[in-house]
Short mmCIF file of C-alpha atoms in Angstrom, two decimals:
data_model
loop_
_atom_site.label_atom_id
_atom_site.label_comp_id
_atom_site.label_asym_id
_atom_site.label_seq_id
_atom_site.Cartn_x
_atom_site.Cartn_y
_atom_site.Cartn_z
CA MET A 1 -138.70 -70.68 2.91
CA ALA A 2 -140.04 -67.19 2.72
CA THR A 3 -142.85 -66.54 0.32
CA ILE A 4 -142.46 -63.93 -2.33
CA GLU A 5 -144.81 -61.64 -0.44
CA GLU A 6 -142.76 -61.87 2.74
CA ARG A 7 -139.52 -61.17 0.96
CA GLY A 8 -141.12 -58.27 -0.81
CA ALA A 9 -142.11 -56.84 2.55
CA ILE A 10 -138.51 -57.04 3.73
CA ASP A 11 -137.02 -55.74 0.51
CA ARG A 12 -139.28 -52.79 -0.03
CA PRO A 13 -137.88 -50.41 2.60
CA GLU A 14 -134.37 -51.00 1.28
CA PHE A 15 -135.52 -50.33 -2.24
CA GLY A 16 -137.20 -47.15 -0.97
CA ALA A 17 -134.00 -45.99 0.73
CA GLY A 18 -131.95 -46.63 -2.39
CA TRP A 19 -134.48 -44.74 -4.44
CA ARG A 20 -134.25 -41.76 -2.12
CA GLU A 21 -130.44 -41.82 -2.03
CA PHE A 22 -129.99 -42.29 -5.75
CA PRO A 23 -128.22 -39.28 -7.36
CA TRP A 24 -131.03 -38.28 -9.71
CA TRP A 25 -129.50 -34.84 -10.08
CA LEU A 26 -126.44 -36.43 -11.63
CA ILE A 27 -128.58 -38.28 -14.17
CA ALA A 28 -130.33 -35.04 -15.10
CA ILE A 29 -127.07 -33.17 -15.62
CA ILE A 30 -125.46 -36.02 -17.52
CA ALA A 31 -128.56 -36.23 -19.72
CA PHE A 32 -128.09 -32.57 -20.60
CA LEU A 33 -124.42 -33.14 -21.35
CA ILE A 34 -125.21 -36.14 -23.54
CA LEU A 35 -127.84 -34.19 -25.42
CA MET A 36 -125.33 -31.42 -26.04
CA GLY A 37 -122.73 -33.93 -27.14
CA TYR A 38 -125.24 -35.45 -29.55
CA LEU A 39 -126.04 -32.02 -31.00
CA MET A 40 -122.37 -31.18 -31.42
CA ILE A 41 -121.76 -34.39 -33.32
CA THR A 42 -124.83 -34.35 -35.52
CA VAL A 43 -125.61 -30.66 -36.07
CA GLU A 44 -123.01 -28.82 -38.07
CA GLU A 45 -123.56 -25.41 -36.52
CA TYR A 46 -123.02 -26.83 -33.02
CA SER A 47 -119.81 -28.58 -34.01
CA ARG A 48 -118.54 -25.40 -35.65
CA VAL A 49 -119.24 -23.47 -32.43
CA PHE A 50 -117.48 -26.12 -30.40
CA GLU A 51 -114.39 -26.05 -32.59
CA PHE A 52 -114.23 -22.28 -32.38
CA VAL A 53 -114.94 -21.90 -28.66
CA VAL A 54 -112.39 -24.44 -27.48
CA GLY A 55 -110.04 -22.69 -29.88
CA ARG A 56 -109.09 -25.29 -32.41
CA VAL A 57 -109.76 -22.91 -35.30
CA ASN A 58 -108.94 -19.22 -35.66
CA SER A 59 -107.29 -19.24 -32.29
CA PRO A 60 -104.91 -16.69 -30.83
CA SER A 61 -101.23 -17.50 -31.06
CA VAL A 62 -100.15 -16.96 -27.46
CA LEU A 63 -99.59 -20.68 -27.05
CA PRO A 64 -97.69 -22.98 -29.43
CA ASP A 65 -99.68 -23.58 -32.57
CA GLU A 66 -98.98 -27.27 -32.69
CA GLY A 67 -99.09 -30.26 -30.46
CA PHE A 68 -101.12 -30.58 -27.29
CA TYR A 69 -102.51 -27.05 -27.00
CA ALA A 70 -103.60 -27.01 -30.60
CA PHE A 71 -105.17 -30.43 -30.20
CA ILE A 72 -107.29 -29.67 -27.14
CA GLY A 73 -107.76 -26.08 -28.26
CA GLN A 74 -106.15 -22.78 -27.39
CA GLY A 75 -109.26 -21.36 -25.72
CA ILE A 76 -109.76 -24.24 -23.33
CA SER A 77 -106.01 -24.35 -22.68
CA ILE A 78 -106.09 -20.74 -21.56
CA THR A 79 -109.04 -21.40 -19.27
CA ILE A 80 -107.40 -24.41 -17.64
CA TYR A 81 -103.92 -22.91 -17.50
CA THR A 82 -105.15 -19.63 -16.01
CA THR A 83 -107.22 -21.46 -13.39
CA LEU A 84 -104.46 -23.86 -12.38
CA VAL A 85 -101.60 -21.39 -12.17
CA ALA A 86 -103.68 -18.64 -10.56
CA PHE A 87 -104.95 -21.12 -7.98
CA ILE A 88 -101.47 -22.32 -7.08
CA VAL A 89 -100.29 -18.72 -6.67
CA ALA A 90 -103.45 -17.94 -4.69
CA MET A 91 -102.69 -20.87 -2.36
CA VAL A 92 -99.28 -19.42 -1.57
CA ILE A 93 -100.73 -15.93 -1.04
CA GLY A 94 -103.57 -17.42 1.00
CA LEU A 95 -101.29 -19.42 3.28
CA VAL A 96 -98.99 -16.48 3.96
CA THR A 97 -101.92 -14.09 4.49
CA GLY A 98 -103.80 -16.61 6.62
CA LEU A 99 -100.76 -16.93 8.88
CA GLY A 100 -100.52 -13.15 8.93
CA ARG A 101 -104.14 -12.84 10.00
CA ILE A 102 -103.42 -14.82 13.18
CA SER A 103 -100.01 -13.29 13.82
CA SER A 104 -99.44 -11.71 17.19
CA ASN A 105 -97.55 -8.91 15.43
CA VAL A 106 -99.94 -5.95 15.11
CA LEU A 107 -98.40 -4.63 11.89
CA ILE A 108 -98.40 -7.97 10.07
CA ARG A 109 -101.91 -8.76 11.25
CA ASN A 110 -103.24 -5.42 10.04
CA ILE A 111 -101.54 -5.62 6.67
CA ALA A 112 -103.06 -9.06 6.14
CA THR A 113 -106.50 -7.93 7.30
CA THR A 114 -106.41 -4.82 5.13
CA TYR A 115 -105.69 -6.94 2.07
CA VAL A 116 -108.43 -9.44 2.85
CA GLU A 117 -111.08 -6.85 3.65
CA PHE A 118 -110.13 -4.73 0.64
CA ILE A 119 -110.62 -7.64 -1.73
CA ARG A 120 -113.78 -8.85 -0.05
CA GLY A 121 -115.34 -5.41 -0.26
CA VAL A 122 -115.08 -4.97 -4.03
CA PRO A 123 -116.91 -6.99 -6.73
CA THR A 124 -114.72 -9.50 -8.53
CA LEU A 125 -115.37 -7.99 -11.94
CA VAL A 126 -114.43 -4.52 -10.74
CA LEU A 127 -111.29 -5.91 -9.11
CA ILE A 128 -110.24 -7.55 -12.35
CA PHE A 129 -110.39 -4.18 -14.11
CA THR A 130 -108.69 -2.34 -11.28
CA LEU A 131 -105.92 -4.87 -10.89
CA ALA A 132 -105.27 -5.46 -14.57
CA PHE A 133 -105.42 -1.83 -15.71
CA VAL A 134 -104.21 0.03 -12.63
CA LEU A 135 -102.56 -1.84 -9.80
CA VAL A 136 -100.54 -4.45 -11.68
CA PRO A 137 -99.06 -2.11 -14.37
CA GLU A 138 -98.37 0.62 -11.81
CA THR A 139 -96.65 -1.85 -9.51
CA VAL A 140 -94.52 -2.98 -12.43
CA ASN A 141 -93.61 0.68 -13.09
CA LEU A 142 -93.01 1.31 -9.41
CA ILE A 143 -90.38 -1.40 -9.15
CA GLY A 144 -88.71 0.24 -12.14
CA LEU A 145 -89.44 -2.27 -14.86
CA ASP A 146 -89.98 -0.86 -18.32
CA TYR A 147 -92.14 -3.72 -19.40
CA VAL A 148 -95.75 -4.07 -20.47
CA LEU A 149 -97.20 -7.26 -19.03
CA PRO A 150 -99.33 -9.22 -21.48
CA MET A 151 -103.04 -9.24 -20.63
CA ASN A 152 -103.03 -13.00 -20.01
CA THR A 153 -100.50 -12.52 -17.24
CA ARG A 154 -102.33 -9.55 -15.77
CA ALA A 155 -105.54 -11.56 -15.74
CA LEU A 156 -103.78 -14.41 -14.00
CA VAL A 157 -102.25 -12.12 -11.40
CA ALA A 158 -105.62 -10.47 -10.80
CA LEU A 159 -107.35 -13.81 -10.23
CA ALA A 160 -104.55 -14.96 -7.93
CA ILE A 161 -104.74 -11.81 -5.83
CA ILE A 162 -108.53 -12.00 -5.56
CA TYR A 163 -108.60 -15.67 -4.65
CA GLY A 164 -105.58 -15.26 -2.37
CA ALA A 165 -107.83 -13.25 -0.08
CA PHE A 166 -110.57 -15.89 -0.10
CA LEU A 167 -108.11 -18.71 0.48
CA ALA A 168 -106.50 -16.74 3.32
CA GLU A 169 -109.78 -16.90 5.20
CA ILE A 170 -110.00 -20.64 4.55
CA PHE A 171 -106.44 -21.19 5.79
CA ARG A 172 -107.09 -19.03 8.85
CA ALA A 173 -110.26 -20.93 9.69
CA GLY A 174 -108.45 -24.23 9.15
CA ILE A 175 -105.63 -23.28 11.49
CA GLU A 176 -108.08 -21.99 14.08
CA SER A 177 -110.03 -25.25 13.87
CA ILE A 178 -107.07 -27.10 15.42
CA PRO A 179 -107.40 -27.18 19.24
CA THR A 180 -104.96 -24.85 21.05
CA GLY A 181 -103.67 -27.90 22.94
CA GLN A 182 -101.86 -29.00 19.77
CA MET A 183 -99.80 -25.83 19.61
CA GLU A 184 -99.17 -25.97 23.36
CA ALA A 185 -98.04 -29.60 23.20
CA ALA A 186 -95.70 -28.82 20.31
CA ARG A 187 -94.26 -25.77 22.04
CA SER A 188 -93.95 -27.63 25.33
CA VAL A 189 -91.44 -30.06 23.83
CA GLY A 190 -89.35 -27.13 22.61
CA MET A 191 -90.50 -26.70 19.02
CA THR A 192 -90.43 -23.16 17.66
CA TYR A 193 -93.66 -21.52 16.50
CA GLY A 194 -92.62 -22.17 12.90
CA GLN A 195 -91.82 -25.83 13.51
CA ALA A 196 -95.10 -26.36 15.35
CA MET A 197 -97.00 -24.71 12.48
CA ARG A 198 -95.21 -26.66 9.79
CA TYR A 199 -95.17 -30.12 11.34
CA ILE A 200 -98.14 -30.16 13.71
CA ILE A 201 -100.79 -27.54 12.90
CA LEU A 202 -100.73 -27.19 9.11
CA PRO A 203 -100.84 -30.90 8.23
CA GLN A 204 -104.01 -31.22 10.31
CA ALA A 205 -105.47 -27.90 9.14
CA ILE A 206 -104.94 -28.61 5.44
CA ARG A 207 -106.69 -31.93 5.81
CA ASN A 208 -109.66 -30.15 7.36
CA ILE A 209 -109.87 -27.52 4.63
CA MET A 210 -109.47 -29.83 1.62
CA PRO A 211 -113.22 -29.68 0.80
CA ALA A 212 -113.25 -25.88 1.06
CA LEU A 213 -110.14 -25.59 -1.12
CA GLY A 214 -111.77 -27.87 -3.69
CA ASN A 215 -114.88 -25.74 -3.74
CA ASP A 216 -112.83 -22.62 -4.29
CA PHE A 217 -110.95 -24.30 -7.10
CA ILE A 218 -114.26 -24.95 -8.84
CA ALA A 219 -115.36 -21.38 -8.11
CA MET A 220 -112.12 -20.14 -9.62
CA LEU A 221 -112.61 -22.18 -12.76
CA LYS A 222 -115.97 -20.45 -13.18
CA ASP A 223 -114.62 -17.02 -12.32
CA SER A 224 -111.84 -17.45 -14.85
CA SER A 225 -114.55 -16.59 -17.38
CA LEU A 226 -114.32 -13.01 -16.09
CA VAL A 227 -110.90 -12.61 -17.68
CA SER A 228 -112.73 -12.41 -21.00
CA VAL A 229 -113.44 -8.77 -20.16
CA LEU A 230 -109.70 -8.21 -20.59
CA ALA A 231 -109.95 -9.73 -24.08
CA VAL A 232 -108.01 -12.75 -22.89
CA ARG A 233 -109.12 -15.45 -25.29
CA ASP A 234 -110.37 -18.09 -22.93
CA ILE A 235 -113.47 -20.11 -23.87
CA THR A 236 -115.82 -17.35 -22.73
CA GLN A 237 -114.09 -14.75 -24.87
CA GLN A 238 -114.04 -17.17 -27.79
CA ALA A 239 -117.78 -17.66 -27.35
CA ARG A 240 -118.43 -13.93 -27.22
CA LEU A 241 -116.42 -13.43 -30.40
CA TYR A 242 -118.26 -16.18 -32.19
CA ALA A 243 -121.72 -15.13 -31.06
CA GLY A 244 -120.94 -11.52 -31.87
CA SER A 245 -120.01 -12.22 -35.46
CA SER A 246 -122.44 -15.03 -36.26
CA PHE A 247 -125.45 -14.06 -34.11
CA ARG A 248 -125.75 -17.75 -33.23
CA PHE A 249 -126.37 -16.99 -29.58
CA ARG A 250 -128.32 -20.11 -28.69
CA GLU A 251 -125.76 -22.57 -30.05
CA THR A 252 -122.79 -20.62 -28.75
CA TYR A 253 -123.87 -20.16 -25.16
CA LEU A 254 -125.29 -23.66 -24.86
CA VAL A 255 -121.90 -25.03 -25.94
CA LEU A 256 -120.14 -22.70 -23.51
CA THR A 257 -122.45 -23.86 -20.73
CA PHE A 258 -121.74 -27.46 -21.70
CA LEU A 259 -118.00 -26.88 -21.46
CA TYR A 260 -118.06 -25.32 -17.99
CA LEU A 261 -120.57 -27.80 -16.66
CA THR A 262 -118.50 -30.75 -17.87
CA MET A 263 -115.39 -29.44 -16.14
CA THR A 264 -117.08 -28.48 -12.87
CA LEU A 265 -119.03 -31.74 -12.74
CA VAL A 266 -115.89 -33.82 -13.16
CA LEU A 267 -114.13 -31.75 -10.50
CA SER A 268 -116.97 -31.94 -8.05
CA LEU A 269 -117.24 -35.71 -8.47
CA ILE A 270 -113.50 -36.04 -7.82
CA LEU A 271 -113.97 -33.83 -4.77
CA ARG A 272 -116.83 -35.93 -3.38
CA TRP A 273 -114.89 -39.10 -3.93
CA SER A 274 -111.73 -37.80 -2.23
CA GLU A 275 -113.75 -36.41 0.70
CA ARG A 276 -115.30 -39.81 1.23
CA ARG A 277 -111.87 -41.40 1.18
CA LEU A 278 -110.51 -38.86 3.65
CA ASN A 279 -113.39 -39.52 6.02
CA GLN A 280 -112.93 -43.26 5.77
CA ASP A 281 -109.44 -43.39 7.22
CA ARG A 282 -110.15 -40.77 9.84
CA MET B 1 -76.32 -19.49 44.78
CA ASN B 2 -79.78 -20.93 45.09
CA THR B 3 -79.80 -24.66 44.44
CA ALA B 4 -83.52 -24.90 43.66
CA ILE B 5 -84.27 -26.23 40.16
CA ILE B 6 -87.51 -24.28 40.03
CA GLN B 7 -87.99 -20.91 41.68
CA VAL B 8 -91.26 -19.05 41.49
CA GLU B 9 -90.99 -15.55 42.90
CA LYS B 10 -93.90 -13.24 43.68
CA LEU B 11 -95.87 -14.66 40.76
CA HIS B 12 -99.03 -12.84 39.75
CA LYS B 13 -101.16 -13.74 36.73
CA TYR B 14 -104.27 -11.83 35.74
CA PHE B 15 -106.61 -12.67 32.87
CA GLY B 16 -108.27 -9.35 32.24
CA THR B 17 -109.82 -8.48 35.59
CA ILE B 18 -109.68 -12.07 36.86
CA ARG B 19 -106.82 -12.59 39.25
CA ALA B 20 -105.86 -16.21 38.63
CA VAL B 21 -102.63 -16.28 40.61
CA ILE B 22 -101.72 -13.90 43.43
CA ASP B 23 -98.27 -13.61 44.94
CA VAL B 24 -97.16 -17.23 44.69
CA ASN B 25 -93.68 -18.12 45.92
CA LEU B 26 -92.36 -21.61 45.48
CA GLU B 27 -88.98 -23.29 45.51
CA ILE B 28 -88.57 -26.82 44.29
CA GLN B 29 -85.39 -28.81 44.74
CA ARG B 30 -83.96 -31.42 42.39
CA GLY B 31 -85.66 -34.79 42.83
CA GLU B 32 -88.66 -33.39 44.65
CA VAL B 33 -92.19 -34.41 43.79
CA VAL B 34 -94.49 -31.49 44.49
CA VAL B 35 -98.22 -32.03 44.22
CA ILE B 36 -100.47 -28.99 43.90
CA VAL B 37 -104.05 -29.46 45.05
CA GLY B 38 -107.00 -27.15 45.44
CA PRO B 39 -110.50 -26.45 44.17
CA SER B 40 -110.99 -25.75 40.47
CA GLY B 41 -110.22 -22.17 39.55
CA SER B 42 -107.69 -21.86 42.35
CA GLY B 43 -104.85 -21.12 39.94
CA LYS B 44 -102.93 -24.38 40.24
CA SER B 45 -102.79 -25.08 36.50
CA THR B 46 -101.81 -21.48 35.81
CA VAL B 47 -98.84 -21.73 38.16
CA LEU B 48 -97.81 -24.96 36.45
CA ARG B 49 -98.13 -23.40 33.00
CA CYS B 50 -95.96 -20.48 34.08
CA ILE B 51 -93.14 -22.93 34.82
CA ASN B 52 -92.71 -23.68 31.10
CA HIS B 53 -93.85 -20.26 29.95
CA LEU B 54 -97.09 -21.43 28.33
CA GLU B 55 -98.52 -18.60 30.40
CA VAL B 56 -96.58 -15.38 30.74
CA PRO B 57 -96.74 -13.99 34.28
CA THR B 58 -98.29 -10.57 34.76
CA GLN B 59 -95.77 -9.95 37.50
CA GLY B 60 -92.99 -11.84 39.19
CA ALA B 61 -90.33 -14.21 37.98
CA VAL B 62 -89.86 -17.89 37.28
CA PHE B 63 -86.42 -19.47 37.18
CA VAL B 64 -85.83 -22.96 35.83
CA ASP B 65 -82.38 -24.29 36.61
CA GLY B 66 -81.25 -20.73 37.18
CA VAL B 67 -82.61 -19.43 33.86
CA HIS B 68 -84.99 -16.50 34.10
CA LEU B 69 -87.92 -17.40 31.80
CA GLU B 70 -89.29 -13.89 31.44
CA ASP B 71 -85.92 -12.49 30.37
CA ARG B 72 -86.05 -11.48 26.71
CA ALA B 73 -82.61 -12.96 26.12
CA THR B 74 -83.74 -16.41 27.24
CA ASP B 75 -84.28 -18.96 24.48
CA ILE B 76 -87.53 -20.38 25.79
CA ASN B 77 -87.37 -23.39 23.45
CA GLU B 78 -84.13 -24.52 25.05
CA VAL B 79 -85.75 -24.36 28.48
CA ARG B 80 -88.88 -26.16 27.32
CA ALA B 81 -86.82 -29.02 25.93
CA GLU B 82 -85.69 -29.60 29.53
CA VAL B 83 -89.19 -29.36 30.98
CA GLY B 84 -91.61 -32.11 29.97
CA MET B 85 -95.31 -31.38 30.14
CA VAL B 86 -98.26 -33.76 30.30
CA PHE B 87 -101.72 -32.33 29.63
CA GLN B 88 -105.17 -33.24 30.86
CA GLN B 89 -106.38 -33.78 27.29
CA PHE B 90 -103.20 -35.71 26.26
CA ASN B 91 -102.75 -33.49 23.19
CA LEU B 92 -101.12 -36.19 21.13
CA PHE B 93 -100.58 -35.27 17.47
CA PRO B 94 -103.45 -37.16 15.78
CA HIS B 95 -101.87 -37.20 12.31
CA LEU B 96 -98.75 -38.98 13.56
CA THR B 97 -98.22 -42.53 14.81
CA THR B 98 -97.20 -43.19 18.39
CA LEU B 99 -93.58 -43.54 17.36
CA GLU B 100 -93.67 -40.34 15.28
CA ASN B 101 -95.30 -38.50 18.17
CA ILE B 102 -92.32 -39.43 20.30
CA THR B 103 -89.59 -38.90 17.72
CA ILE B 104 -90.61 -35.62 16.08
CA ALA B 105 -89.37 -33.27 18.79
CA GLN B 106 -86.23 -35.33 19.30
CA ARG B 107 -85.45 -34.86 15.62
CA LEU B 108 -86.40 -31.19 15.36
CA VAL B 109 -85.33 -29.87 18.75
CA ARG B 110 -82.65 -32.27 20.01
CA LYS B 111 -81.37 -32.79 16.43
CA ARG B 112 -81.01 -36.51 17.00
CA SER B 113 -80.58 -38.90 14.10
CA LYS B 114 -83.59 -40.89 13.01
CA SER B 115 -82.27 -44.20 14.34
CA GLU B 116 -81.26 -42.65 17.64
CA ALA B 117 -84.67 -41.02 18.06
CA ILE B 118 -86.50 -44.25 17.25
CA ALA B 119 -84.35 -46.31 19.60
CA ASN B 120 -85.02 -43.83 22.39
CA ALA B 121 -88.74 -43.72 21.57
CA ARG B 122 -89.01 -47.50 21.80
CA GLN B 123 -87.20 -47.42 25.11
CA GLN B 124 -89.67 -44.84 26.45
CA LEU B 125 -92.63 -46.88 25.19
CA GLU B 126 -91.18 -49.86 27.05
CA ARG B 127 -90.93 -47.70 30.13
CA VAL B 128 -94.61 -46.72 30.01
CA GLY B 129 -95.58 -50.32 29.24
CA ILE B 130 -96.98 -50.15 25.69
CA PRO B 131 -94.13 -51.07 23.30
CA GLU B 132 -96.60 -52.89 21.05
CA LYS B 133 -98.44 -49.65 20.20
CA ALA B 134 -95.54 -48.02 18.35
CA ASP B 135 -97.28 -47.95 14.99
CA ALA B 136 -100.79 -47.17 16.21
CA TYR B 137 -102.41 -43.78 15.69
CA PRO B 138 -103.67 -41.92 18.76
CA ARG B 139 -107.32 -42.51 17.84
CA GLN B 140 -106.70 -46.26 18.02
CA LEU B 141 -105.56 -46.02 21.65
CA SER B 142 -107.54 -45.89 24.87
CA GLY B 143 -107.35 -42.76 27.00
CA GLY B 144 -104.92 -44.36 29.41
CA GLN B 145 -102.68 -45.52 26.58
CA GLN B 146 -102.78 -42.08 24.99
CA GLN B 147 -101.74 -40.46 28.21
CA ARG B 148 -98.88 -42.92 28.60
CA VAL B 149 -97.72 -42.10 25.07
CA ALA B 150 -97.88 -38.42 26.05
CA ILE B 151 -95.66 -39.17 29.03
CA ALA B 152 -93.27 -41.09 26.78
CA ARG B 153 -93.22 -38.16 24.36
CA ALA B 154 -92.17 -35.83 27.16
CA LEU B 155 -89.63 -38.28 28.62
CA ALA B 156 -88.00 -38.86 25.23
CA MET B 157 -86.55 -35.35 25.43
CA ASN B 158 -84.68 -36.44 28.57
CA PRO B 159 -86.11 -33.56 30.58
CA LYS B 160 -84.84 -32.48 33.98
CA ILE B 161 -88.35 -31.69 35.16
CA MET B 162 -91.77 -33.16 34.41
CA LEU B 163 -94.95 -31.12 34.78
CA PHE B 164 -98.31 -32.88 34.99
CA ASP B 165 -101.50 -30.87 34.51
CA GLU B 166 -104.36 -33.02 35.85
CA PRO B 167 -103.08 -36.05 33.92
CA THR B 168 -105.88 -38.38 35.02
CA SER B 169 -108.86 -36.01 35.02
CA ALA B 170 -109.98 -36.90 31.50
CA LEU B 171 -109.62 -40.64 32.01
CA ASP B 172 -112.18 -43.34 32.66
CA PRO B 173 -111.78 -44.62 36.23
CA GLU B 174 -110.31 -47.96 35.23
CA MET B 175 -107.50 -46.27 33.33
CA ILE B 176 -106.37 -43.92 36.06
CA LYS B 177 -104.23 -46.53 37.77
CA GLU B 178 -102.11 -47.39 34.72
CA VAL B 179 -101.15 -43.74 34.36
CA LEU B 180 -100.53 -43.21 38.06
CA ASP B 181 -98.32 -46.32 38.12
CA VAL B 182 -96.11 -44.82 35.43
CA MET B 183 -95.92 -41.58 37.41
CA LEU B 184 -95.06 -43.44 40.61
CA ASP B 185 -92.23 -45.22 38.81
CA LEU B 186 -90.93 -41.88 37.60
CA ALA B 187 -91.07 -40.46 41.11
CA ARG B 188 -89.13 -43.45 42.44
CA GLU B 189 -86.48 -42.96 39.77
CA GLY B 190 -85.85 -39.51 41.23
CA MET B 191 -87.47 -37.34 38.54
CA THR B 192 -88.27 -33.80 39.63
CA MET B 193 -92.04 -33.57 39.24
CA VAL B 194 -94.69 -30.92 39.69
CA VAL B 195 -98.14 -32.46 39.58
CA VAL B 196 -101.54 -30.80 39.60
CA THR B 197 -104.04 -33.51 40.47
CA HIS B 198 -107.10 -34.52 42.43
CA GLU B 199 -105.61 -37.95 43.12
CA MET B 200 -104.90 -37.72 46.84
CA GLY B 201 -103.69 -41.31 46.85
CA PHE B 202 -100.88 -40.33 44.51
CA ALA B 203 -100.07 -37.32 46.65
CA ARG B 204 -99.81 -39.48 49.76
CA ALA B 205 -97.68 -42.10 48.06
CA ALA B 206 -95.30 -39.98 46.02
CA ALA B 207 -95.28 -36.36 47.10
CA SER B 208 -92.40 -34.88 49.02
CA ARG B 209 -94.54 -31.81 49.57
CA VAL B 210 -98.15 -30.90 48.92
CA VAL B 211 -99.14 -27.35 48.04
CA PHE B 212 -102.72 -26.33 48.76
CA MET B 213 -103.99 -23.40 46.70
CA ASP B 214 -107.24 -21.48 46.94
CA ASP B 215 -108.40 -18.32 45.18
CA GLY B 216 -105.06 -17.88 43.43
CA ARG B 217 -102.99 -18.01 46.61
CA VAL B 218 -100.86 -20.68 48.21
CA VAL B 219 -102.61 -21.41 51.49
CA GLU B 220 -100.46 -24.14 52.89
CA VAL B 221 -97.39 -26.19 52.00
CA ALA B 222 -96.54 -29.33 53.94
CA ARG B 223 -95.47 -32.96 53.77
CA PRO B 224 -98.44 -35.07 52.61
CA ASP B 225 -98.97 -36.85 55.93
CA VAL B 226 -98.98 -33.53 57.77
CA LEU B 227 -101.23 -31.74 55.30
CA PHE B 228 -103.76 -34.54 55.03
CA ASN B 229 -103.86 -35.46 58.73
CA ASN B 230 -103.26 -32.13 60.44
CA PRO B 231 -104.08 -29.27 58.11
CA LYS B 232 -103.39 -25.95 59.77
CA HIS B 233 -105.80 -23.76 57.87
CA GLU B 234 -109.58 -23.82 57.94
CA ARG B 235 -109.81 -23.66 54.16
CA THR B 236 -107.53 -26.67 53.78
CA LYS B 237 -109.63 -28.62 56.27
CA LEU B 238 -112.82 -27.68 54.46
CA PHE B 239 -111.38 -28.70 51.08
CA LEU B 240 -110.04 -32.00 52.39
CA SER B 241 -113.27 -32.84 54.18
CA LYS B 242 -115.13 -32.35 50.91
CA ILE B 243 -112.94 -34.55 48.78
CA LEU B 244 -112.07 -37.24 51.32
CA GLN B 245 -115.66 -37.75 52.49
CA HIS B 246 -116.58 -40.69 50.34
#
């Protein structure tokens, strides 16, 4: 039988390791979120801000006024919808451009590189203005459509085009991370370049870039706040409107911070968890 | 009409300023087992890779079964389906099971039905001696088993020719034999094979001819007993004395 002292001596290093590994940062962030939640429930001004920012009162009527959107709020719906749809479009653009970046065709490669470098060389905020006010409407005119795109759509297109360039670099890096032997083996049994890409290279590449894609999804959720400069009524724009008319800056921007932090925290926890699972069965 | 299944004519391959292959001529008949030996950097793998167009010659021509590979009108994928290749690093598809590794090209390239492809895959796994590994992933296999799956993957296409690029060089010593045994069986069955290897034992046992290359050129071509016992050229002698010493 071990004495208490002896067991303590054995246990202590393990306790120390657990203490070091414990996610204290998570506790700190959750504490902030709980505090904010408490304020929003108990303090009337905070709950009024919350209702307005997520868009449950005085909200724009771009989305149906009843049902789900109205329940979770028009503002937050716009934020989530814009992020999701723009990201899906950006994935398509990114994949095509990423493939273009490694194409052996000089023209295709240069078109893809021009696009990527153009986007990377201009600040995101400036790009949102340029795309939404210049490039998107003029492209619509150019293809002969007599149609004024709503700002929400322009904002979405702008985000997709900007993130398409970032994702293209991720896709390119992912494809280049697969050893050349894989392409050679696939080609050596008679597969075409396209078949080898689709069935051999991309499935492996996408697995490798899942963490990077997840990070960019979170980054996009945050950058979706920039569409507020186009007067798209996402949660940031709602907050600006509220703060501007009530001068309740502290309450408004703390609630806005709370909203983004909640969403990004949930996403980043999902991301960590799925990464761990991916690594387990590797 | 030339009856050779592989013809390599005046083949040159340069990588920038490096001249990897210089003026190589080679004719290989159906059913022959040709082993290419030589010091590293002598261009043997490059010649092999030109035979299924993984490398594009700088000059010269390669014909496989009468088809000119460098001709723009040639559908290279059709030719490659007839030419199996086994790599030093196995290059199995890590995201697919053994069975899927062997069936995927049959489905996509040979357009075989799923059941047909699977039946053939199992037959090939039987042939290389690891039928029980059908559902394993490559990472769960030893090096020797991986290389045998790679051979099965190539054989499943029912190729006319098999190319081997140093198939045992990445293997632990105790696994070399299991791979060489499979290759010997293939040779006995009459498969046309071109093998780049350092396994002189295999060359002696299976080769109909041995090609010795050095500095990008073919120095000497002879039957294995002649080349190993009475090499004509000084460079061949030097090379053989170095590798057969111990």
